[in-house]
Coordinates of N, CA and C in Angstrom, one line a residue:
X1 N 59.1 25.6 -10.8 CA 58.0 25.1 -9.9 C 57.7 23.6 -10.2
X2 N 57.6 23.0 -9.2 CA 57.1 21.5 -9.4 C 56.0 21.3 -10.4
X3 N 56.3 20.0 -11.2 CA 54.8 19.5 -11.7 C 54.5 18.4 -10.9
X4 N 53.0 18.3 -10.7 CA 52.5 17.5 -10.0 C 52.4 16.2 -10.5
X5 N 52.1 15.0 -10.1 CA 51.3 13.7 -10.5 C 51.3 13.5 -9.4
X6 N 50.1 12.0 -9.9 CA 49.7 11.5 -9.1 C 47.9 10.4 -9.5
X7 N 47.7 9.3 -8.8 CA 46.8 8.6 -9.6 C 45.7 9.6 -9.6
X8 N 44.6 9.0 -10.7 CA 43.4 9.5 -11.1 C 42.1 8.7 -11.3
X9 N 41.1 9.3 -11.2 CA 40.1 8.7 -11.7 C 39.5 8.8 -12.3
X10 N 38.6 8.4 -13.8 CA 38.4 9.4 -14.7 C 36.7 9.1 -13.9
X11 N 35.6 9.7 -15.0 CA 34.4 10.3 -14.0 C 33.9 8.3 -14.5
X12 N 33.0 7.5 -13.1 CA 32.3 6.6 -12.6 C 31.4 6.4 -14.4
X13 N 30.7 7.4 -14.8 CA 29.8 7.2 -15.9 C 30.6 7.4 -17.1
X14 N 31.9 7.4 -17.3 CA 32.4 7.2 -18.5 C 32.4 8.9 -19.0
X15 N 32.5 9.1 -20.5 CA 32.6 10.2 -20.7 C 33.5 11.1 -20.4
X16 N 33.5 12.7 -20.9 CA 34.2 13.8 -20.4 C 33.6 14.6 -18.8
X17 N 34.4 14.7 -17.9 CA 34.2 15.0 -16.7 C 33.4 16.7 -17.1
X18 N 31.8 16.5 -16.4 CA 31.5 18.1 -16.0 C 32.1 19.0 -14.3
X19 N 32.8 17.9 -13.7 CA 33.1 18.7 -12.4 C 34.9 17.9 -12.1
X20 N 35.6 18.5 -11.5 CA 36.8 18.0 -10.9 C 36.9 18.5 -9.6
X21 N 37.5 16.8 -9.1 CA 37.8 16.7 -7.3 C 39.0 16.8 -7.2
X22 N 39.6 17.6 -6.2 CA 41.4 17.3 -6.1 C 41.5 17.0 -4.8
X23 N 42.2 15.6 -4.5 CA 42.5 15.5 -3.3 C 43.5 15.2 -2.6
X24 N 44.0 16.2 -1.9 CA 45.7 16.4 -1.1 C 45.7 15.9 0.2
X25 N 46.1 14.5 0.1 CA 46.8 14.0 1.2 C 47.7 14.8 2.4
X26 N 47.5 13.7 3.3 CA 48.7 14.0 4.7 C 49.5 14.1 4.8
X27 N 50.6 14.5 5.8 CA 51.7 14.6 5.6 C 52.4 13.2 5.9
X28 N 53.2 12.5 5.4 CA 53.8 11.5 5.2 C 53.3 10.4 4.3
X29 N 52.1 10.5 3.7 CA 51.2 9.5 2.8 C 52.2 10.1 1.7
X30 N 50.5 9.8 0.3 CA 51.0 10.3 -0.9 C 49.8 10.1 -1.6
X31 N 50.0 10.4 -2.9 CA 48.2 9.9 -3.4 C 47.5 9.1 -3.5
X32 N 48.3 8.2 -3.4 CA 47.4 6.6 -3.0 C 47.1 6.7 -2.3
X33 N 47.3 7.7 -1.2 CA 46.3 7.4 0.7 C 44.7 7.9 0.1
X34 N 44.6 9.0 -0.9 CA 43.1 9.4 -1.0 C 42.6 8.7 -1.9
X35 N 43.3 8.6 -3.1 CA 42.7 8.2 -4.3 C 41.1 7.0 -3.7
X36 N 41.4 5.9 -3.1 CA 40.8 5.3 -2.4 C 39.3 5.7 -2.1
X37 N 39.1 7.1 -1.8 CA 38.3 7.4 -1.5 C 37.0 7.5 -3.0
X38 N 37.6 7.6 -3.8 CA 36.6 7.6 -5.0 C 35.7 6.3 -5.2
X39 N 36.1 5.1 -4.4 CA 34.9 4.2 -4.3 C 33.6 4.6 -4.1
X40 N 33.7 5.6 -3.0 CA 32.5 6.3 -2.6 C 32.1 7.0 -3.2
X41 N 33.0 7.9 -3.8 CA 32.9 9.4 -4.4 C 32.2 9.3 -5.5
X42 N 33.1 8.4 -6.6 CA 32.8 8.1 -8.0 C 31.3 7.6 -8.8
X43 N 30.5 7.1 -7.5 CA 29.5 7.0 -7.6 C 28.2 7.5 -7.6
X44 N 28.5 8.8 -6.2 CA 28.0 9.8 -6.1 C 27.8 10.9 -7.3
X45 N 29.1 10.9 -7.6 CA 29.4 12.0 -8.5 C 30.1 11.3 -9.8
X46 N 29.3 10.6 -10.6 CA 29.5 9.9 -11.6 C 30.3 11.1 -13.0
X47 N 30.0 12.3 -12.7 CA 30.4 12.6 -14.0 C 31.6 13.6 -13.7
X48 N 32.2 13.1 -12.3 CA 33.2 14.0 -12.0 C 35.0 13.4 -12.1
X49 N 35.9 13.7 -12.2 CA 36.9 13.2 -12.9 C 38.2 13.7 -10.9
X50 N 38.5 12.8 -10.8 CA 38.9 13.0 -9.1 C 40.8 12.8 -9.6
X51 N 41.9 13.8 -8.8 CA 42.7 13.6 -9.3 C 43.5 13.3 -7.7
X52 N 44.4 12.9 -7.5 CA 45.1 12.7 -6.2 C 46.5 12.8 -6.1
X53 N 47.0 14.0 -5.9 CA 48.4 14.3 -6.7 C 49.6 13.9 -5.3
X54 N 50.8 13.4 -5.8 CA 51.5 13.5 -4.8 C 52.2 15.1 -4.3
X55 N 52.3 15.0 -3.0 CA 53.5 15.9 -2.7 C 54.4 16.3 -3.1
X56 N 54.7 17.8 -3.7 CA 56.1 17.5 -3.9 C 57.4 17.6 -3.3
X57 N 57.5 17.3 -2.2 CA 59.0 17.1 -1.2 C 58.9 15.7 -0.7
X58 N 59.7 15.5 -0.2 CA 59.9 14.1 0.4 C 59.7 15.1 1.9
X59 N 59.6 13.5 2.6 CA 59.1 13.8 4.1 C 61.0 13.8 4.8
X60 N 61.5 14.0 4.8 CA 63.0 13.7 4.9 C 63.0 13.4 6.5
X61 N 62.4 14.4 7.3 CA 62.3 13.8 8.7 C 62.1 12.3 9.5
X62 N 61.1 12.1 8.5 CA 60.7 10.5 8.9 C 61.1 9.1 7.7
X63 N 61.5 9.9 7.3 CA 62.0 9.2 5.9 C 61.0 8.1 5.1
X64 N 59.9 8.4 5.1 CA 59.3 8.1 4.0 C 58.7 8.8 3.9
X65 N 57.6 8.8 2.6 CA 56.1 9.9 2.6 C 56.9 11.2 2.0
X66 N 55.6 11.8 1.6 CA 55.6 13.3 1.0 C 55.4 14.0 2.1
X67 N 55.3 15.2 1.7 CA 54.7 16.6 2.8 C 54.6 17.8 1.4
X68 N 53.6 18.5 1.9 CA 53.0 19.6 1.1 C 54.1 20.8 1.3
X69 N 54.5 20.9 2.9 CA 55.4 22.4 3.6 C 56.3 21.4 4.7
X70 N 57.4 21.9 5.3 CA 58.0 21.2 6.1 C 56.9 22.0 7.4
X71 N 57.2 21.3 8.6 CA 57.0 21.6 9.7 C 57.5 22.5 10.7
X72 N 58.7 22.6 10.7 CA 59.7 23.5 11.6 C 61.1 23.6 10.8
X73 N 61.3 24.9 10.7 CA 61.4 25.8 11.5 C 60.2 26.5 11.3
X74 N 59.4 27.3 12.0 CA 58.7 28.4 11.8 C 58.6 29.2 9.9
X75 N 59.6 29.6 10.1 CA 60.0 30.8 8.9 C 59.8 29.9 7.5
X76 N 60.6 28.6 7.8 CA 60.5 27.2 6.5 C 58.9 27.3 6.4
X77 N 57.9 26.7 7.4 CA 56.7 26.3 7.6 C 56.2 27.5 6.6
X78 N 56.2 28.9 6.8 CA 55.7 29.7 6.1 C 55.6 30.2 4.5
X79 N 57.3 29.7 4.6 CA 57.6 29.4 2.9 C 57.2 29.1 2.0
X80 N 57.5 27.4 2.9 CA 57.0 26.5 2.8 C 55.2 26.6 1.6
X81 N 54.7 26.8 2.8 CA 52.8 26.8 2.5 C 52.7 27.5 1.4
X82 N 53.5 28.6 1.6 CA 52.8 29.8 0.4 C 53.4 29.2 -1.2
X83 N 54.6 28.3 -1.5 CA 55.1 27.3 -2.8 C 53.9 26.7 -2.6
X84 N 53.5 25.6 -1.6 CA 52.6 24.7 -1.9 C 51.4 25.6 -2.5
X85 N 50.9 26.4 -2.0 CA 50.4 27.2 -2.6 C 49.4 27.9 -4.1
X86 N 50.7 28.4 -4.1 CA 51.2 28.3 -5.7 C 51.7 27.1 -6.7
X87 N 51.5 26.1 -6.3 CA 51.6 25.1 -6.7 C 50.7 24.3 -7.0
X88 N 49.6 23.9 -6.0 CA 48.2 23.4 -5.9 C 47.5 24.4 -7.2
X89 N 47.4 25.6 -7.0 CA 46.7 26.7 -7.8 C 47.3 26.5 -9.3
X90 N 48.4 26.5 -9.8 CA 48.7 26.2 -10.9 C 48.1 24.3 -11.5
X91 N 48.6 23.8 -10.6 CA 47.8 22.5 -10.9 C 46.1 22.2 -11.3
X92 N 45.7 23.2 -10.4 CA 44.5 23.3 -10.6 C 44.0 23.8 -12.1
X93 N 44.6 24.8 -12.2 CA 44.8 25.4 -13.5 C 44.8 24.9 -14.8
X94 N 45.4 23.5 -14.7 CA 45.8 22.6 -15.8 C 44.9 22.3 -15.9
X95 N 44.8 21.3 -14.9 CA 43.5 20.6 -15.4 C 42.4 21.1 -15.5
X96 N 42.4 22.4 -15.1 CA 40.6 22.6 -15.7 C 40.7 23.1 -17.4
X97 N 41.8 23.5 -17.6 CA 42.1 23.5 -19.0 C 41.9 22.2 -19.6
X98 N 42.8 21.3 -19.2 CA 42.8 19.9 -20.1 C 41.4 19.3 -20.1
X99 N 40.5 19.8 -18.9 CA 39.2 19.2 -19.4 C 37.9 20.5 -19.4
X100 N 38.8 21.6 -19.8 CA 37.4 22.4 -20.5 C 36.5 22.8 -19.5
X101 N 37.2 23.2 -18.6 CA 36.1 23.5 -17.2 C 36.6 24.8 -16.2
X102 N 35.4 25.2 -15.8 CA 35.8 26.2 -15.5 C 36.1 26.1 -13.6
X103 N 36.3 27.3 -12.9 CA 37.1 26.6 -11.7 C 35.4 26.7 -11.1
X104 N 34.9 27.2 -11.0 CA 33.5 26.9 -10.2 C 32.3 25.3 -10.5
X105 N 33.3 24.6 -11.1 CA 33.4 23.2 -11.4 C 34.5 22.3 -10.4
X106 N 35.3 23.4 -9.9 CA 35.9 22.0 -9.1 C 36.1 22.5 -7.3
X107 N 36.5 21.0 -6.7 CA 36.4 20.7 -5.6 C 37.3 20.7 -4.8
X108 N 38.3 21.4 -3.9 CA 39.3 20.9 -3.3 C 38.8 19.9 -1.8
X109 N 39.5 18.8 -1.7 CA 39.4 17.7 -0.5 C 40.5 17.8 0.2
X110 N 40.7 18.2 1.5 CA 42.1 18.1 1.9 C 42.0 17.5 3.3
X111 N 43.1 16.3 3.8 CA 43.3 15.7 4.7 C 44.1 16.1 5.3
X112 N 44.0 16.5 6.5 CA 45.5 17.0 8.0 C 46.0 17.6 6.9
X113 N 47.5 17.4 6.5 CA 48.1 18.4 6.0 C 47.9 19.1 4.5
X114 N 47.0 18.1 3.7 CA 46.3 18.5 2.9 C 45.0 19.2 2.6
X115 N 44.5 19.1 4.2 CA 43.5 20.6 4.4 C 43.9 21.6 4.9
X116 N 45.0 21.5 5.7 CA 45.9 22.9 5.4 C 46.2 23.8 4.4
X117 N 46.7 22.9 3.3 CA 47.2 23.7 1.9 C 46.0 24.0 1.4
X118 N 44.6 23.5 1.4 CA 43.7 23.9 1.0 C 43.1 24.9 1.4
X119 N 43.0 25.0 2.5 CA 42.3 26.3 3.2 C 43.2 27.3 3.4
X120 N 44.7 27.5 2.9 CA 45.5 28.0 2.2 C 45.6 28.8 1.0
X121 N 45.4 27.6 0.1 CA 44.9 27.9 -1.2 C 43.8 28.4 -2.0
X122 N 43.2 27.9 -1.8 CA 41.7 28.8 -2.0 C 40.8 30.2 -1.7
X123 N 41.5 30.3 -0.7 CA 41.0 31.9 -0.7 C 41.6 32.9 -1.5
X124 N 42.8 32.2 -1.4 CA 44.0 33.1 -2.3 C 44.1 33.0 -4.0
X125 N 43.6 31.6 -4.4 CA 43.2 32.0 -6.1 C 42.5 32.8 -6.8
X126 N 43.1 32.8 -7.9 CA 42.9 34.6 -9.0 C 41.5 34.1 -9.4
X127 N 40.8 33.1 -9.2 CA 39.1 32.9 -9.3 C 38.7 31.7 -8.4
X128 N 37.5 32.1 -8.4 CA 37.1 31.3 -7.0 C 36.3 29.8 -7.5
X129 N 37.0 28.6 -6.8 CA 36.2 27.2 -7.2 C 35.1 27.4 -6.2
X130 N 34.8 25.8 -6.6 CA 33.2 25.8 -5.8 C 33.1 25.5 -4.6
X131 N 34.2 24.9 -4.2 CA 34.1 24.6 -2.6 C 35.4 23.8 -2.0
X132 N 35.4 23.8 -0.8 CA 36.9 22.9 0.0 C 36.0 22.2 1.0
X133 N 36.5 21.3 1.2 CA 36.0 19.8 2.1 C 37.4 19.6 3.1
X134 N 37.5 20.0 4.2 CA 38.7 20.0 5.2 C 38.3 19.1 6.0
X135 N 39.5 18.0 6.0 CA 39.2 16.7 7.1 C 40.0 16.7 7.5
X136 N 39.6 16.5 9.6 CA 40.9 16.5 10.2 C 42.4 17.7 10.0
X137 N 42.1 18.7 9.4 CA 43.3 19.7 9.9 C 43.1 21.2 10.4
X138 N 43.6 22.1 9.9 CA 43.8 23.5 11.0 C 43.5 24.5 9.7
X139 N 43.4 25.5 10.4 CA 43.8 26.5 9.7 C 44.9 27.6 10.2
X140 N 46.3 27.5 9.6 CA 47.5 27.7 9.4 C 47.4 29.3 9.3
X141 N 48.5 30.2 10.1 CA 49.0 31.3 10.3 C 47.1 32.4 9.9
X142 N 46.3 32.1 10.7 CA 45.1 32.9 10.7 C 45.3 34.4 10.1
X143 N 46.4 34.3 10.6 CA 46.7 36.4 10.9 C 46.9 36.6 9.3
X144 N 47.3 35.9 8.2 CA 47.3 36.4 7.2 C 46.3 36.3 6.6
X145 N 45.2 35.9 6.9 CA 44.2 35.5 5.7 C 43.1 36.9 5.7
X146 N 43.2 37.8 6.6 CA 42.4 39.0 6.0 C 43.0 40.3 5.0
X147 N 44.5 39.8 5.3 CA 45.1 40.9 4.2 C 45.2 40.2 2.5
X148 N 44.8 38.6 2.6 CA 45.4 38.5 1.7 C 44.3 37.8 0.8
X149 N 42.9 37.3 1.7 CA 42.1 37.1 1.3 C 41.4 37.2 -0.6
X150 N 41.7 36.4 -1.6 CA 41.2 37.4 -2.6 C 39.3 36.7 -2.8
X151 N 39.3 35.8 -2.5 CA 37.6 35.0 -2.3 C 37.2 34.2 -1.4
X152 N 36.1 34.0 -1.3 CA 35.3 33.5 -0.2 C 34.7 32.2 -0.6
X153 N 35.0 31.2 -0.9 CA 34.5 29.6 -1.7 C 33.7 29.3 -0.4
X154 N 32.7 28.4 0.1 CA 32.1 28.1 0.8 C 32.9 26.6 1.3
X155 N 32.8 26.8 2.3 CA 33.7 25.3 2.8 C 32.9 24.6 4.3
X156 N 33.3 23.4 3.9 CA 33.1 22.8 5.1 C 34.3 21.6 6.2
X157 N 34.1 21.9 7.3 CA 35.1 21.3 7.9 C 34.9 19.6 8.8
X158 N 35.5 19.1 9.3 CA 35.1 17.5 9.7 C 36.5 17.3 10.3
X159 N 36.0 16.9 11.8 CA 37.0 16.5 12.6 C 36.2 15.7 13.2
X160 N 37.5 14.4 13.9 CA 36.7 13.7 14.7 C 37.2 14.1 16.2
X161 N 36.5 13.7 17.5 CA 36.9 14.2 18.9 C 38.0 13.5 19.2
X162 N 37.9 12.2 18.2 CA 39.4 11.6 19.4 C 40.6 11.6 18.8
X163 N 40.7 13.0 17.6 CA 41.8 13.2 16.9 C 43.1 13.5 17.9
X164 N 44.2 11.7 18.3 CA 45.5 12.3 18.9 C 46.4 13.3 17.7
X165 N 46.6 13.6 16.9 CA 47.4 14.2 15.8 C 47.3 15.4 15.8
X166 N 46.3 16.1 15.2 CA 45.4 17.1 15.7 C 44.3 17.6 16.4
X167 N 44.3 18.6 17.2 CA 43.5 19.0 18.3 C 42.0 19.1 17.4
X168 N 40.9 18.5 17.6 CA 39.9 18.3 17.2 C 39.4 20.5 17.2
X169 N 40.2 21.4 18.4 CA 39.8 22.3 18.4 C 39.9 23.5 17.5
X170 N 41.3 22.5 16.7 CA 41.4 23.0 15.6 C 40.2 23.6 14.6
X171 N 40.1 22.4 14.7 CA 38.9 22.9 13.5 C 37.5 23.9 14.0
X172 N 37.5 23.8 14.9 CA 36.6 24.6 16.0 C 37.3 26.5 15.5
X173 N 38.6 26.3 16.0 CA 38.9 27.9 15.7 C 38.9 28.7 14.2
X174 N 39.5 27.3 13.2 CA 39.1 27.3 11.7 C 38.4 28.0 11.6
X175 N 37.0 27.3 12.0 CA 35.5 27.7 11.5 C 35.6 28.5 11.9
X176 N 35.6 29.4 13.1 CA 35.1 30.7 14.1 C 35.8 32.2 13.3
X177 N 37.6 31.7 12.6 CA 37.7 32.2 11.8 C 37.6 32.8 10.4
X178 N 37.2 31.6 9.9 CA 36.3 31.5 9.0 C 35.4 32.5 9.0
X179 N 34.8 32.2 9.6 CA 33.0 32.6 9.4 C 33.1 34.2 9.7
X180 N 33.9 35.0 10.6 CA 34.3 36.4 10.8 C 34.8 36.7 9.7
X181 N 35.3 36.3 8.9 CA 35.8 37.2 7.8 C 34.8 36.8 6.1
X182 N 34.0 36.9 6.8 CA 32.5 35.9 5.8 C 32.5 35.0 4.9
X183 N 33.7 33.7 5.3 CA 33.2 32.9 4.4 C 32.0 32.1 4.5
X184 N 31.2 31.2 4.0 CA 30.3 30.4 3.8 C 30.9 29.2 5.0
X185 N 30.6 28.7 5.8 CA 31.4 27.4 6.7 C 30.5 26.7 7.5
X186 N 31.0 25.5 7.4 CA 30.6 24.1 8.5 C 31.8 23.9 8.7
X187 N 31.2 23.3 10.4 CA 32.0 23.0 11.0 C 31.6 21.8 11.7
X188 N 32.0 20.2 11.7 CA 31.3 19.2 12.0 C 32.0 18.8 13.2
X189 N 32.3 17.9 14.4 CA 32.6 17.4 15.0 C 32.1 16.0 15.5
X190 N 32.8 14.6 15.1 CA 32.3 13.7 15.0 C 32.8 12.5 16.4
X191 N 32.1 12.0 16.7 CA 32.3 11.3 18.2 C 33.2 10.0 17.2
X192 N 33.8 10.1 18.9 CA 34.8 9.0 18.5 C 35.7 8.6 17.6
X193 N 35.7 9.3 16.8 CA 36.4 9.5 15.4 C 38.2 10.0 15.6
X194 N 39.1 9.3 15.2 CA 40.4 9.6 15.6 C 40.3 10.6 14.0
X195 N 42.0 10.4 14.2 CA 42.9 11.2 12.8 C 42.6 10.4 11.5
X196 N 41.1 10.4 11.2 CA 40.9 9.6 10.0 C 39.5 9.8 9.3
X197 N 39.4 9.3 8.4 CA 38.0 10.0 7.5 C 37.3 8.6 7.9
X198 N 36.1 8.7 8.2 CA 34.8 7.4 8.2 C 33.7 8.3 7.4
X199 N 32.9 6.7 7.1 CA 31.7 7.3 6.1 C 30.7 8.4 6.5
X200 N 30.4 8.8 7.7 CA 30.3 10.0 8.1 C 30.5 11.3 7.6
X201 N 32.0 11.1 7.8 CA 32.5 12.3 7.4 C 32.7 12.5 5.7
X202 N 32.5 11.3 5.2 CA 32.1 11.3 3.7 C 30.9 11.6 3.0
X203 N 29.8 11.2 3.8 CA 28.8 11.6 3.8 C 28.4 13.2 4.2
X204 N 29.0 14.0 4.8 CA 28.9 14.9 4.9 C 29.4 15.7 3.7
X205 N 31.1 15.5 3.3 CA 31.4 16.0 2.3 C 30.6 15.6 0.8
X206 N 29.9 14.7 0.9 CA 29.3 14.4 -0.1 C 28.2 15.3 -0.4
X207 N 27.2 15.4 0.9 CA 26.2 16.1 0.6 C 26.6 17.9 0.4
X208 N 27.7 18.0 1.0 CA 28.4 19.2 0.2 C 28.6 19.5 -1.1
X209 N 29.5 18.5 -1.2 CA 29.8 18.7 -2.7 C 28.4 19.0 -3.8
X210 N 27.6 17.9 -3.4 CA 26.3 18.3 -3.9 C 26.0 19.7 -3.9
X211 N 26.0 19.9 -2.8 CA 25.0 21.7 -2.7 C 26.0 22.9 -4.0
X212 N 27.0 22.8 -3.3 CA 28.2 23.6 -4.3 C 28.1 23.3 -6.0
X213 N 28.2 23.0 -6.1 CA 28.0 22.2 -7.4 C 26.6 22.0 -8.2
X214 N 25.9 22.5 -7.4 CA 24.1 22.7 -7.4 C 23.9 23.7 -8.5
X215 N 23.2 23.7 -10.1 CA 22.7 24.9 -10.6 C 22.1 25.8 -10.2
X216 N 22.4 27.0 -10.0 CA 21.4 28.0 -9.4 C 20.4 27.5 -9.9
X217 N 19.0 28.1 -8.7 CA 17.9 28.0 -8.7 C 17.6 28.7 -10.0
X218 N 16.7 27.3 -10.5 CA 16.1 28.1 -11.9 C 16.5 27.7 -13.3
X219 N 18.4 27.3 -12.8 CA 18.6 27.0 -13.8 C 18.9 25.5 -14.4
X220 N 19.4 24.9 -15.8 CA 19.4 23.6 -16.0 C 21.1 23.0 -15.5
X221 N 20.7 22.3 -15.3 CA 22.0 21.4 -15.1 C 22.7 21.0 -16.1
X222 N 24.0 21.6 -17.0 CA 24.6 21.6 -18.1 C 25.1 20.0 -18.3
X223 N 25.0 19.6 -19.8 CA 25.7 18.4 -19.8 C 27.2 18.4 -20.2
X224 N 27.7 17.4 -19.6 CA 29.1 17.2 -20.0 C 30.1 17.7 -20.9
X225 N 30.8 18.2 -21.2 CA 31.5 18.5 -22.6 C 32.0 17.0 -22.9
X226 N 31.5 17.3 -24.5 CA 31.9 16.0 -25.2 C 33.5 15.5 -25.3
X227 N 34.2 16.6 -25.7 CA 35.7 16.5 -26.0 C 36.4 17.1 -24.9

């Protein structure tokens, strides 16, 4: 199975990270297309440690860029998803080991084809993280996700209307299926907004992440692990 890289950010306040972001780019980018986003993030969430892994296939189609799953044939696309899969999930795995955390500490972020693999992946890990932040993509082969469902992470979605790439209604059916088979879900729809993340839609996932991430009512907000 693939190992991952890809750039990182360690947490804005210095120190050992109490939360981890992972964020899986589009199809043809690579991790440098998200990493970027922790200008914003890093500040918000000073004590969180943000990782941005590349793909592991080449885009061979267009000949540059990664991809998470190929696109066509059908049968490949399915394969495909379910390696990525298990790949993202083992990644995840590491790092919450290497920094002593448990998965209800971290965050998956996924863009077009890396909200795919996300809303993929997370229902289907052997323990459930804290949340997925889906910008701009779908949710892929619907029909499997009640047999195979193992948790329900609360997630929220973010599309813009003038997405040519993907059908903005995407995310519309996402959510609808989502929410039938009870996960926790938003579903945003942003004017004017093509195939691309704006502070909006950061702002939204921001104030997400926040909530997920929130000590139950009552209790203290843990500090950092030192080592």
């Amino acid at each position: 199975m693939p190992i991952l890289n890809g750039p990182s950010r360690q947490p804005y306040a210095g120190g050992a990270p109490d939360s981890l972001g992972i964020l899986l780019h589009g199809l043809g980018a690579d991790g440098n297309d998200l990493i970027g986003l922790t200008i914003a993030l890093g500040p918000r969430f000073p004590h969180m440690a943000f990782h941005s892994p590349d793909a592991p296939n080449p885009y061979v189609e267009a000949g540059f860029g990664l991809r998470w799953f190929p696109l066509e044939p059908p049968d490949e696309r399915m394969a495909g998803l379910r390696e990525a899969g298990r790949i993202v999930e083992t990644y995840v795995g590491e790092l919450l080991e290497q920094y002593a955390l448990t998965p209800d500490r971290c965050v998956l972020i996924g863009f077009s084809q890396g909200c795919m693999t996300s809303l993929y992946t997370a229902p289907r890990m052997e323990r459930p993280i804290a949340g997925v932040v889906g910008l701009s993509g779908s949710l892929l082969f619907p029909e499997w996700l009640a047999d195979e469902v193992r948790q329900k992470p609360p997630i929220v979605l973010v599309h813009g209307d003038q997405d040519a790439v993907l059908p903005p209604e995407s995310t519309a059916k996402a959510g609808q299926t989502l929410a039938d088979l009870g996960f926790p879900v938003e579903a945003y729809l942003l004017q004017g907004l093509g195939h691309s993340i704006d502070i909006r839609g950061l702002e939204i996932a921001s104030q997400f992440i926040e909530r997920v991430l929130a000590p139950p009512d009552g209790a203290e907000q843990s500090e950092p692990p030192t080592s």
